[in-house]
């Protein structure tokens, strides 16, 4: 028990340092991770084994893909086209980007979509001379919402899919309806929150509308090859089980191929400027800390507490799983959290006995972890990646900035999910 308390104390202090930003978040997570090892709570081998290298190399691979695609000028081209479609009106641009991010995330994955679209919106806001932070935050929220709709949209769903053998279609049929309702209601929240703030000069709008987008594509050959590689990568993601390949292998193959073809003389630049090592090492530290909560039995304690509270009654258990997942995914990155929750749901399944009654529990876990990840800055991979991109481009989004907006959207998402689970399955 004392080891569990020590692990919780290390987690709490690390979390406090991340919230207050007293030191860099990567430094806080890595120090916390190695304190866990130094104190003997988890040995080094176990700590290193707990790191989800599939997630780490998936991120690095996608950063390589985006690095080469950026060289072609495609993102700037899309940025200007999107802004023109919205007639240069910032609130309309925000709503367009919100829906686009959600739809693309469902099929491309939340992290990948953020890597592609955040640089685009930063270019648009630079032209309009308006603060990009609200655009980035709302797009991140949209990426996690859209990612919740399919099996390949968000890392928690990939883990749940492999643990349960649910098909791609099962995820769409069961998760897309509430996600559509959540996205629609979120557009209303965006309007209420930002309708008075989104003011730009007519001069900035006119300059954006007059922008000549014909010469923005810098390298057409590389663009065509990049798009071909992107399509092949997406097909490989959707055929993962058939190919028997993990997402990291697919992403790294695409990334390394594109770097070899498009940036082979600039590898040092790609590695030093385009790979966000701060984010990568932040994840590594976080995985190590969360492993200590698993190893000391804290996650098992939650499982037994859930059974004690609900007595294994499926409807009540689904609601508890939904809200526990939502709350904990807001404060613990949802990838390691869902990995720890899957054994817990399997234990609940053994207690409940009827496999048919387990379906709502798995969908509750999926919705809770994916949507709860919007609650705070460290709740989901996409949040951390987006803020990393913003910080590297001189835009500082603090834990407080993100959380005060994310909490509103998360509460709305969780309430809609609760009504959906309740009425659809019971």
Tab-separated table of C-alpha atoms in Angstrom, residues 13 58 81 102 152 154 165 201 235 300 329 397:
chain	number	residue	atom	x	y	z
A	13	UNK	CA	3.777	16.277	-7.978
A	58	UNK	CA	4.099	6.320	-34.982
A	81	UNK	CA	-8.161	28.041	-50.272
A	102	UNK	CA	-13.278	16.132	-37.019
A	152	UNK	CA	-8.490	3.955	-36.476
A	154	UNK	CA	-7.837	7.570	-31.964
A	165	UNK	CA	-12.155	-8.144	-32.197
A	201	UNK	CA	-9.804	44.493	-40.258
A	235	UNK	CA	-4.797	2.031	-47.063
A	300	UNK	CA	-6.973	-2.892	-9.878
A	329	UNK	CA	-8.485	10.374	-19.286
A	397	UNK	CA	-0.751	27.826	-25.044
